[in-house]
């Protein structure tokens, strides 16, 4: 095989798994720092803008801020000092430790956690020691499940093993050793082995312990009273496992499986009860991690879909949403396609019921679209395995004029909902969707495809118009091998219907792969236990077979070649890749390559296996380019960014990217996501520009706080409505004042 060298850059998992360690937030500059593998992602909290990505040679396991410096601790035992003025490395030191598993911060300094060869946990103090020696504070047993089950006070540590908490004092500490077992009996309604503590925190000599049942237990004055029953309290924050953080004033911010962030206070006038009076509800996914800033003015929450949201704690309002790539282990991706309307964007499914547009070079989700049109689904209840019914978008296809989706329920109901979305263009925003029709079928739909090129020739103003609508057709294939035609019908109320007169099925075989429609012709690959793989050409006009070919055994992939090669099909089998000519009804060329799949869209075509990308000349079959990923990938696509190409691969760990060296990432705002402006909003914008010329706008939350204070107390003692109403409206709008 010919080796072709090109200057390329490979990037892996940037911005992934942001919930593992939580965020460090600078209150003064309103910047948030979040660990993602070997990187630290820097966000501007108010606008959500991703400012910088700080790259390291090893996984980052902890951070802390101080004096315009960000100190990062690497798993390999190195400590990196970043200058936040110009984001340059000032100092690198190697600590005398084999590896760092976790980093804890207490008033006395920074504590490092090392896991020994025997599995024991060793805690070291980094403050007040030289770099050649660390002070060993305590050794903990190897039966601790996770570093989150360890919490440090000033002179003691508490760890959890299942439902038992143990306090271990440091050397020379006068705190007595103690332990407590919290036994709960709920009969058969829960699984007893799953009742355990999941996360611990110590603030101001108070121990906060999250329980998998949805409770948070509190032990007060631990130094004096230890872990006893007399100083134990709890409140039930949710009905499922949760995550939390605690402020210096011992306010508890709880992220729940029901997509809520709740603020809990201990009120003396409430008879010793914990109460939650404030909350932010209806996040787009369950909360995975909650982190508070040093002054506790800003709270950063990371959702299960890898979304990052910054909130203001005093008013419990959202400041900004960080730009991330929405992919996590909770939501495996089913479908990946390059948007035919935006050749630099990839469309995938994301959290339950949504799809997203990804710019792979920027490592960002540009926009999401709610397909299911339902509230976010709660996480499965850990203690009982109860799981709510979810709607999953498991198939879709995108054309320049439409997106067609298929969704099903996570239950025994086998109905599939096919939704037809008309794409709209307003200004530069071409990522808008409008639902046209929903059709429910009792069929196991396995593939959806449409016509990519006819709509691509329309002007922007005609996208989604009746002209495009009346000519639009889509194909679906079922598990029984039936291929159905779905046709746009402007005369019908729903504007879409299945054409019952046009369908195809060949000798009871299964449809292995199917192409898009080109010139009223499409191709499919059929096989069964008794019949070898056949390539079949169909006419969409009559759904009659035009030709079938079985010259290539074990055929599994068939795609139309890019637009400039109208007559060619690209095929992949267990032994060969080749080019089939639909005019001569034969293969132009075959190249012997084992185990290759074929990818092709309107602009690009290549063959690939789990790591290698092979680009062949469509006319001759000559190998023109070769690239390879370091790690195995399950799927690959190619996007165009100006004159450069970028290859994206997807594995269980996340996304990987191979790009040309001149294909650079920028922080510029994507103008395709700008909200469409109405006539009224344009007038308001013009008025503000004239009124606020030369002035800086700041957001004030004073009115929000005053309105809440006026609403406290019994009804008969409240202020008159004429005073409450304006304040209430201002609190809802979060009025902008100019200074």
Short mmCIF file of N, CA and C in Angstrom, two decimals, residues 610-718:
data_model
loop_
_atom_site.label_atom_id
_atom_site.label_comp_id
_atom_site.label_asym_id
_atom_site.label_seq_id
_atom_site.Cartn_x
_atom_site.Cartn_y
_atom_site.Cartn_z
N UNK A 610 -11.46 0.68 11.39
CA UNK A 610 -11.59 1.25 12.74
C UNK A 610 -10.60 2.38 13.01
N UNK A 611 -9.48 2.45 12.27
CA UNK A 611 -8.50 3.50 12.52
C UNK A 611 -8.08 4.26 11.27
N UNK A 612 -8.07 3.62 10.13
CA UNK A 612 -7.48 4.19 8.92
C UNK A 612 -8.52 4.83 8.02
N UNK A 613 -8.11 5.94 7.39
CA UNK A 613 -8.91 6.63 6.39
C UNK A 613 -8.16 6.56 5.07
N UNK A 614 -8.80 6.00 4.03
CA UNK A 614 -8.20 5.87 2.71
C UNK A 614 -9.05 6.64 1.71
N UNK A 615 -8.45 7.62 1.06
CA UNK A 615 -9.15 8.43 0.06
C UNK A 615 -8.75 7.92 -1.32
N UNK A 616 -9.73 7.47 -2.09
CA UNK A 616 -9.50 6.96 -3.44
C UNK A 616 -10.02 7.96 -4.48
N UNK A 617 -9.35 8.01 -5.62
CA UNK A 617 -9.86 8.78 -6.75
C UNK A 617 -11.10 8.07 -7.29
N UNK A 618 -12.22 8.78 -7.35
CA UNK A 618 -13.48 8.14 -7.74
C UNK A 618 -13.42 7.61 -9.17
N UNK A 619 -12.72 8.29 -10.05
CA UNK A 619 -12.65 7.87 -11.45
C UNK A 619 -11.77 6.65 -11.66
N UNK A 620 -10.60 6.64 -11.00
CA UNK A 620 -9.61 5.60 -11.30
C UNK A 620 -9.42 4.58 -10.20
N UNK A 621 -9.78 4.92 -8.97
CA UNK A 621 -9.54 4.03 -7.85
C UNK A 621 -8.16 4.14 -7.25
N UNK A 622 -7.36 5.11 -7.71
CA UNK A 622 -6.01 5.29 -7.17
C UNK A 622 -6.08 5.89 -5.77
N UNK A 623 -5.22 5.39 -4.89
CA UNK A 623 -5.15 5.91 -3.53
C UNK A 623 -4.47 7.28 -3.55
N UNK A 624 -5.17 8.30 -3.09
CA UNK A 624 -4.64 9.67 -3.13
C UNK A 624 -4.25 10.20 -1.76
N UNK A 625 -4.78 9.61 -0.71
CA UNK A 625 -4.51 10.15 0.62
C UNK A 625 -4.77 9.08 1.67
N UNK A 626 -3.98 9.13 2.73
CA UNK A 626 -4.18 8.20 3.83
C UNK A 626 -3.96 8.92 5.15
N UNK A 627 -4.87 8.71 6.08
CA UNK A 627 -4.76 9.25 7.43
C UNK A 627 -5.18 8.17 8.40
N UNK A 628 -4.78 8.33 9.66
CA UNK A 628 -5.19 7.33 10.64
C UNK A 628 -5.34 7.94 12.02
N UNK A 629 -6.33 7.42 12.76
CA UNK A 629 -6.55 7.79 14.16
C UNK A 629 -5.70 6.90 15.06
N UNK A 630 -5.34 7.41 16.22
CA UNK A 630 -4.58 6.62 17.18
C UNK A 630 -5.47 5.57 17.84
N UNK A 631 -6.73 5.94 18.10
CA UNK A 631 -7.66 5.03 18.77
C UNK A 631 -8.72 4.55 17.79
N UNK A 632 -9.31 3.41 18.09
CA UNK A 632 -10.33 2.83 17.22
C UNK A 632 -11.60 3.67 17.24
N UNK A 633 -12.23 3.82 16.07
CA UNK A 633 -13.46 4.59 15.93
C UNK A 633 -14.55 3.68 15.35
N UNK A 634 -15.78 3.94 15.75
CA UNK A 634 -16.89 3.14 15.22
C UNK A 634 -17.51 3.76 13.97
N UNK A 635 -17.49 5.10 13.86
CA UNK A 635 -18.05 5.80 12.71
C UNK A 635 -17.18 6.99 12.36
N UNK A 636 -17.18 7.39 11.08
CA UNK A 636 -16.39 8.53 10.64
C UNK A 636 -17.17 9.33 9.61
N UNK A 637 -16.98 10.65 9.63
CA UNK A 637 -17.55 11.55 8.63
C UNK A 637 -16.49 12.60 8.28
N UNK A 638 -16.76 13.37 7.23
CA UNK A 638 -15.83 14.40 6.77
C UNK A 638 -16.58 15.72 6.59
N UNK A 639 -16.03 16.80 7.16
CA UNK A 639 -16.61 18.14 7.01
C UNK A 639 -15.62 19.04 6.28
N UNK A 640 -16.16 20.09 5.66
CA UNK A 640 -15.34 21.07 4.94
C UNK A 640 -15.35 22.39 5.69
N UNK A 641 -14.16 22.95 5.90
CA UNK A 641 -14.01 24.23 6.59
C UNK A 641 -13.16 25.12 5.69
N UNK A 642 -13.83 25.91 4.86
CA UNK A 642 -13.11 26.66 3.84
C UNK A 642 -12.56 25.69 2.81
N UNK A 643 -11.25 25.72 2.62
CA UNK A 643 -10.59 24.81 1.69
C UNK A 643 -10.04 23.57 2.38
N UNK A 644 -10.22 23.47 3.70
CA UNK A 644 -9.64 22.37 4.47
C UNK A 644 -10.70 21.33 4.80
N UNK A 645 -10.24 20.09 4.94
CA UNK A 645 -11.11 18.99 5.33
C UNK A 645 -10.77 18.54 6.75
N UNK A 646 -11.80 18.12 7.46
CA UNK A 646 -11.61 17.60 8.81
C UNK A 646 -12.38 16.28 8.91
N UNK A 647 -11.73 15.25 9.47
CA UNK A 647 -12.34 13.93 9.62
C UNK A 647 -12.67 13.71 11.09
N UNK A 648 -13.93 13.44 11.35
CA UNK A 648 -14.39 13.22 12.72
C UNK A 648 -14.70 11.75 12.92
N UNK A 649 -14.20 11.20 14.02
CA UNK A 649 -14.48 9.82 14.39
C UNK A 649 -15.19 9.76 15.72
N UNK A 650 -16.03 8.76 15.88
CA UNK A 650 -16.80 8.59 17.11
C UNK A 650 -16.52 7.23 17.70
N UNK A 651 -16.17 7.22 18.99
CA UNK A 651 -15.96 5.97 19.73
C UNK A 651 -16.75 6.04 21.03
N UNK A 652 -16.65 5.02 21.85
CA UNK A 652 -17.36 5.03 23.13
C UNK A 652 -16.84 6.12 24.05
N UNK A 653 -15.57 6.48 23.92
CA UNK A 653 -14.99 7.52 24.77
C UNK A 653 -15.40 8.92 24.34
N UNK A 654 -15.74 9.10 23.06
CA UNK A 654 -16.13 10.42 22.59
C UNK A 654 -15.65 10.67 21.17
N UNK A 655 -15.59 11.96 20.82
CA UNK A 655 -15.20 12.36 19.47
C UNK A 655 -13.69 12.49 19.35
N UNK A 656 -13.19 12.20 18.15
CA UNK A 656 -11.80 12.46 17.78
C UNK A 656 -11.81 13.20 16.45
N UNK A 657 -10.76 13.98 16.22
CA UNK A 657 -10.72 14.83 15.03
C UNK A 657 -9.34 14.79 14.40
N UNK A 658 -9.30 14.57 13.10
CA UNK A 658 -8.08 14.75 12.31
C UNK A 658 -8.32 15.91 11.35
N UNK A 659 -7.49 16.93 11.46
CA UNK A 659 -7.66 18.11 10.60
C UNK A 659 -6.31 18.52 10.04
N UNK A 660 -6.37 19.28 8.98
CA UNK A 660 -5.16 19.82 8.39
C UNK A 660 -4.61 20.94 9.26
N UNK A 661 -3.31 21.14 9.20
CA UNK A 661 -2.66 22.08 10.11
C UNK A 661 -3.14 23.51 9.93
N UNK A 662 -3.66 23.86 8.77
CA UNK A 662 -4.13 25.23 8.55
C UNK A 662 -5.61 25.40 8.90
N UNK A 663 -6.24 24.35 9.41
CA UNK A 663 -7.65 24.42 9.81
C UNK A 663 -7.70 24.75 11.29
N UNK A 664 -7.82 26.03 11.62
CA UNK A 664 -7.66 26.51 12.99
C UNK A 664 -9.01 26.78 13.63
N UNK A 665 -9.05 26.60 14.95
CA UNK A 665 -10.25 26.89 15.73
C UNK A 665 -10.29 28.36 16.10
N UNK A 666 -11.47 28.96 16.05
CA UNK A 666 -11.64 30.36 16.45
C UNK A 666 -12.77 30.45 17.46
N UNK A 667 -12.79 31.56 18.19
CA UNK A 667 -13.84 31.80 19.18
C UNK A 667 -14.92 32.73 18.65
N UNK A 668 -14.94 32.96 17.37
CA UNK A 668 -15.93 33.87 16.81
C UNK A 668 -17.34 33.28 16.94
N UNK A 669 -18.30 34.17 17.19
CA UNK A 669 -19.70 33.76 17.29
C UNK A 669 -20.20 33.27 15.94
N UNK A 670 -20.89 32.15 15.93
CA UNK A 670 -21.46 31.62 14.70
C UNK A 670 -22.74 32.37 14.39
N UNK A 671 -22.76 33.08 13.25
CA UNK A 671 -23.93 33.90 12.94
C UNK A 671 -25.15 33.07 12.54
N UNK A 672 -24.98 31.76 12.40
CA UNK A 672 -26.13 30.92 12.04
C UNK A 672 -27.04 30.65 13.23
N UNK A 673 -26.61 31.01 14.44
CA UNK A 673 -27.44 30.75 15.61
C UNK A 673 -28.08 32.01 16.14
N UNK A 674 -27.93 33.12 15.45
CA UNK A 674 -28.57 34.35 15.89
C UNK A 674 -30.08 34.20 15.81
N UNK A 675 -30.75 34.61 16.88
CA UNK A 675 -32.20 34.50 16.91
C UNK A 675 -32.82 35.43 15.88
N UNK A 676 -33.82 34.98 15.16
CA UNK A 676 -34.46 35.86 14.18
C UNK A 676 -35.13 37.04 14.87
N UNK A 677 -34.97 38.23 14.31
CA UNK A 677 -35.49 39.44 14.92
C UNK A 677 -36.85 39.79 14.32
N UNK A 678 -37.75 40.18 15.22
CA UNK A 678 -39.04 40.69 14.78
C UNK A 678 -38.92 42.19 14.53
N UNK A 679 -39.97 42.76 13.94
CA UNK A 679 -39.95 44.21 13.69
C UNK A 679 -39.87 44.98 15.00
N UNK A 680 -40.57 44.49 16.04
CA UNK A 680 -40.55 45.18 17.32
C UNK A 680 -39.17 45.12 17.96
N UNK A 681 -38.52 43.94 17.92
CA UNK A 681 -37.21 43.81 18.54
C UNK A 681 -36.17 44.68 17.84
N UNK A 682 -36.32 44.87 16.53
CA UNK A 682 -35.40 45.75 15.81
C UNK A 682 -35.55 47.19 16.27
N UNK A 683 -36.81 47.65 16.47
CA UNK A 683 -37.04 49.01 16.95
C UNK A 683 -36.47 49.21 18.35
N UNK A 684 -36.65 48.21 19.22
CA UNK A 684 -36.11 48.31 20.57
C UNK A 684 -34.59 48.38 20.54
N UNK A 685 -33.96 47.58 19.68
CA UNK A 685 -32.51 47.60 19.57
C UNK A 685 -32.00 48.96 19.10
N UNK A 686 -32.67 49.55 18.10
CA UNK A 686 -32.27 50.87 17.61
C UNK A 686 -32.41 51.91 18.71
N UNK A 687 -33.51 51.84 19.47
CA UNK A 687 -33.73 52.79 20.56
C UNK A 687 -32.66 52.68 21.62
N UNK A 688 -32.28 51.46 21.98
CA UNK A 688 -31.25 51.27 23.01
C UNK A 688 -29.89 51.77 22.54
N UNK A 689 -29.59 51.54 21.27
CA UNK A 689 -28.30 51.99 20.75
C UNK A 689 -28.17 53.50 20.85
N UNK A 690 -29.25 54.24 20.56
CA UNK A 690 -29.21 55.70 20.64
C UNK A 690 -29.18 56.17 22.09
N UNK A 691 -29.97 55.51 22.96
CA UNK A 691 -30.07 55.96 24.35
C UNK A 691 -28.82 55.63 25.15
N UNK A 692 -28.17 54.52 24.84
CA UNK A 692 -27.05 54.05 25.65
C UNK A 692 -25.70 54.27 24.99
N UNK A 693 -25.65 55.13 24.02
CA UNK A 693 -24.41 55.36 23.30
C UNK A 693 -23.34 55.89 24.25
N UNK A 694 -22.20 55.20 24.28
CA UNK A 694 -21.10 55.62 25.14
C UNK A 694 -21.23 55.18 26.57
N UNK A 695 -22.23 54.37 26.90
CA UNK A 695 -22.42 53.93 28.28
C UNK A 695 -22.29 52.41 28.34
N UNK A 696 -21.96 51.93 29.53
CA UNK A 696 -21.83 50.49 29.74
C UNK A 696 -23.08 49.97 30.42
N UNK A 697 -23.60 48.86 29.92
CA UNK A 697 -24.79 48.24 30.52
C UNK A 697 -24.36 47.16 31.50
N UNK A 698 -24.96 47.19 32.67
CA UNK A 698 -24.70 46.14 33.65
C UNK A 698 -26.03 45.59 34.14
N UNK A 699 -26.04 44.37 34.56
CA UNK A 699 -27.26 43.76 35.05
C UNK A 699 -27.31 43.89 36.55
N UNK A 700 -28.37 44.47 37.07
CA UNK A 700 -28.54 44.65 38.51
C UNK A 700 -29.64 43.71 38.99
N UNK A 701 -29.40 43.05 40.13
CA UNK A 701 -30.37 42.12 40.67
C UNK A 701 -31.00 42.66 41.96
N UNK A 702 -30.81 43.95 42.25
CA UNK A 702 -31.35 44.51 43.48
C UNK A 702 -32.87 44.39 43.52
N UNK A 703 -33.52 44.69 42.40
CA UNK A 703 -34.98 44.64 42.38
C UNK A 703 -35.50 43.23 42.61
N UNK A 704 -34.75 42.25 42.15
CA UNK A 704 -35.16 40.86 42.37
C UNK A 704 -35.18 40.56 43.86
N UNK A 705 -34.13 40.98 44.54
CA UNK A 705 -34.00 40.69 45.96
C UNK A 705 -35.08 41.43 46.76
N UNK A 706 -35.34 42.68 46.42
CA UNK A 706 -36.33 43.46 47.15
C UNK A 706 -37.72 42.87 46.97
N UNK A 707 -38.03 42.42 45.78
CA UNK A 707 -39.35 41.84 45.54
C UNK A 707 -39.55 40.60 46.39
N UNK A 708 -38.51 39.79 46.54
CA UNK A 708 -38.63 38.58 47.35
C UNK A 708 -38.82 38.92 48.82
N UNK A 709 -38.13 39.97 49.28
CA UNK A 709 -38.28 40.37 50.66
C UNK A 709 -39.70 40.86 50.94
N UNK A 710 -40.29 41.60 50.01
CA UNK A 710 -41.64 42.11 50.19
C UNK A 710 -42.68 41.00 50.19
N UNK A 711 -42.36 39.89 49.54
CA UNK A 711 -43.32 38.78 49.46
C UNK A 711 -43.23 37.84 50.65
N UNK A 712 -42.28 38.08 51.56
CA UNK A 712 -42.17 37.25 52.75
C UNK A 712 -43.23 37.66 53.77
N UNK A 713 -43.71 36.71 54.54
CA UNK A 713 -44.65 37.02 55.60
C UNK A 713 -46.08 36.70 55.25
N UNK A 714 -46.99 36.88 56.21
CA UNK A 714 -48.41 36.57 55.96
C UNK A 714 -49.02 37.52 54.95
N UNK A 715 -50.14 37.09 54.36
CA UNK A 715 -50.76 37.86 53.29
C UNK A 715 -51.23 39.22 53.76
N UNK A 716 -51.82 39.28 54.97
CA UNK A 716 -52.38 40.55 55.45
C UNK A 716 -51.31 41.59 55.74
N UNK A 717 -50.02 41.14 55.83
CA UNK A 717 -48.95 42.08 56.14
C UNK A 717 -48.18 42.52 54.90
N UNK A 718 -48.58 42.05 53.72
CA UNK A 718 -47.84 42.38 52.51
C UNK A 718 -48.10 43.81 52.07
#
